[in-house]
Amino acid sequence: WVKNPFESIANLAKFLNKDLTKGQIEELVSFVSFKNFRNYRGNNFSIFVGIGIFEENMNFFRKGQIGQWYSY
């Protein structure tokens, strides 16, 4: 986990010489949160359900918890 994602993204933007507004950084923080990132269609490979590679309700990402691999 990143303890302060807002600060991390701001530092990364500064390193890349990009000027981001507070609103843009907040939007990025929300977008890359595990909950939102995992549900984004482009990241969960739901497109592959239509062509038969993945089954319905199958997620590429798990729950995002430490030690969860023991469950599998």
PDB file of C-alpha atoms in Angstrom:
ATOM      1  CA  TRP A   1       0.000   0.000   0.000  1.00  0.00           C
ATOM      2  CA  VAL A   2       1.016   3.577  -0.555  1.00  0.00           C
ATOM      3  CA  LYS A   3       0.498   5.494   2.655  1.00  0.00           C
ATOM      4  CA  ASN A   4      -0.153   8.831   0.951  1.00  0.00           C
ATOM      5  CA  PRO A   5      -1.165   8.319  -2.678  1.00  0.00           C
ATOM      6  CA  PHE A   6      -1.888  12.031  -3.200  1.00  0.00           C
ATOM      7  CA  GLU A   7       1.647  12.978  -2.216  1.00  0.00           C
ATOM      8  CA  SER A   8       3.140  10.103  -4.232  1.00  0.00           C
ATOM      9  CA  ILE A   9       1.338  11.154  -7.406  1.00  0.00           C
ATOM     10  CA  ALA A  10       2.270  14.804  -6.826  1.00  0.00           C
ATOM     11  CA  ASN A  11       5.930  13.821  -6.416  1.00  0.00           C
ATOM     12  CA  LEU A  12       5.823  11.671  -9.546  1.00  0.00           C
ATOM     13  CA  ALA A  13       4.266  14.512 -11.540  1.00  0.00           C
ATOM     14  CA  LYS A  14       6.948  16.879 -10.280  1.00  0.00           C
ATOM     15  CA  PHE A  15       9.669  14.379 -11.256  1.00  0.00           C
ATOM     16  CA  LEU A  16       8.150  14.133 -14.743  1.00  0.00           C
ATOM     17  CA  ASN A  17       7.911  17.940 -14.978  1.00  0.00           C
ATOM     18  CA  LYS A  18       4.116  17.793 -15.271  1.00  0.00           C
ATOM     19  CA  ASP A  19       1.895  20.425 -13.705  1.00  0.00           C
ATOM     20  CA  LEU A  20      -1.202  18.778 -12.256  1.00  0.00           C
ATOM     21  CA  THR A  21      -3.967  20.573 -10.419  1.00  0.00           C
ATOM     22  CA  LYS A  22      -5.190  19.350  -7.057  1.00  0.00           C
ATOM     23  CA  GLY A  23      -8.350  18.109  -8.802  1.00  0.00           C
ATOM     24  CA  GLN A  24      -6.362  16.123 -11.368  1.00  0.00           C
ATOM     25  CA  ILE A  25      -4.307  14.486  -8.642  1.00  0.00           C
ATOM     26  CA  GLU A  26      -7.450  13.630  -6.665  1.00  0.00           C
ATOM     27  CA  GLU A  27      -8.979  12.112  -9.806  1.00  0.00           C
ATOM     28  CA  LEU A  28      -5.869   9.988 -10.358  1.00  0.00           C
ATOM     29  CA  VAL A  29      -5.868   8.877  -6.708  1.00  0.00           C
ATOM     30  CA  SER A  30      -9.483   7.758  -7.102  1.00  0.00           C
ATOM     31  CA  PHE A  31      -8.830   6.041 -10.438  1.00  0.00           C
ATOM     32  CA  VAL A  32      -5.863   3.998  -9.215  1.00  0.00           C
ATOM     33  CA  SER A  33      -7.461   2.967  -5.938  1.00  0.00           C
ATOM     34  CA  PHE A  34      -7.641  -0.822  -5.895  1.00  0.00           C
ATOM     35  CA  LYS A  35     -11.438  -0.904  -5.804  1.00  0.00           C
ATOM     36  CA  ASN A  36     -11.843   1.384  -8.822  1.00  0.00           C
ATOM     37  CA  PHE A  37      -8.843   0.058 -10.716  1.00  0.00           C
ATOM     38  CA  ARG A  38     -10.039  -3.538 -10.454  1.00  0.00           C
ATOM     39  CA  ASN A  39     -13.534  -2.634 -11.698  1.00  0.00           C
ATOM     40  CA  TYR A  40     -12.316  -0.652 -14.707  1.00  0.00           C
ATOM     41  CA  ARG A  41     -13.319  -2.601 -17.808  1.00  0.00           C
ATOM     42  CA  GLY A  42      -9.929  -2.200 -19.473  1.00  0.00           C
ATOM     43  CA  ASN A  43      -8.132  -3.790 -16.522  1.00  0.00           C
ATOM     44  CA  ASN A  44     -10.338  -6.735 -15.688  1.00  0.00           C
ATOM     45  CA  PHE A  45     -10.205  -8.343 -19.125  1.00  0.00           C
ATOM     46  CA  SER A  46     -14.002  -8.566 -19.308  1.00  0.00           C
ATOM     47  CA  ILE A  47     -13.622  -8.174 -23.049  1.00  0.00           C
ATOM     48  CA  PHE A  48     -12.271 -11.743 -23.119  1.00  0.00           C
ATOM     49  CA  VAL A  49     -15.551 -13.123 -21.774  1.00  0.00           C
ATOM     50  CA  GLY A  50     -17.165 -12.404 -25.121  1.00  0.00           C
ATOM     51  CA  ILE A  51     -14.594 -14.449 -26.997  1.00  0.00           C
ATOM     52  CA  GLY A  52     -14.568 -17.348 -24.531  1.00  0.00           C
ATOM     53  CA  ILE A  53     -11.190 -16.912 -22.841  1.00  0.00           C
ATOM     54  CA  PHE A  54     -12.623 -15.952 -19.426  1.00  0.00           C
ATOM     55  CA  GLU A  55     -15.830 -17.115 -17.805  1.00  0.00           C
ATOM     56  CA  GLU A  56     -18.587 -14.719 -16.721  1.00  0.00           C
ATOM     57  CA  ASN A  57     -17.936 -13.112 -13.284  1.00  0.00           C
ATOM     58  CA  MET A  58     -14.257 -14.056 -13.453  1.00  0.00           C
ATOM     59  CA  ASN A  59     -11.894 -11.282 -12.291  1.00  0.00           C
ATOM     60  CA  PHE A  60      -8.271 -10.869 -13.203  1.00  0.00           C
ATOM     61  CA  PHE A  61      -7.653  -9.129  -9.870  1.00  0.00           C
ATOM     62  CA  ARG A  62      -8.264 -10.794  -6.536  1.00  0.00           C
ATOM     63  CA  LYS A  63      -9.319  -8.966  -3.352  1.00  0.00           C
ATOM     64  CA  GLY A  64      -6.086  -7.043  -2.825  1.00  0.00           C
ATOM     65  CA  GLN A  65      -5.429  -8.429   0.636  1.00  0.00           C
ATOM     66  CA  ILE A  66      -2.081  -9.510   2.014  1.00  0.00           C
ATOM     67  CA  GLY A  67      -1.764 -13.298   2.261  1.00  0.00           C
ATOM     68  CA  GLN A  68      -4.847 -13.935   0.156  1.00  0.00           C
ATOM     69  CA  TRP A  69      -2.920 -16.334  -2.058  1.00  0.00           C
ATOM     70  CA  TYR A  70      -3.347 -18.938   0.700  1.00  0.00           C
ATOM     71  CA  SER A  71      -7.012 -19.174  -0.305  1.00  0.00           C
ATOM     72  CA  TYR A  72      -6.092 -20.540  -3.717  1.00  0.00           C
TER      73      TYR A  72
END
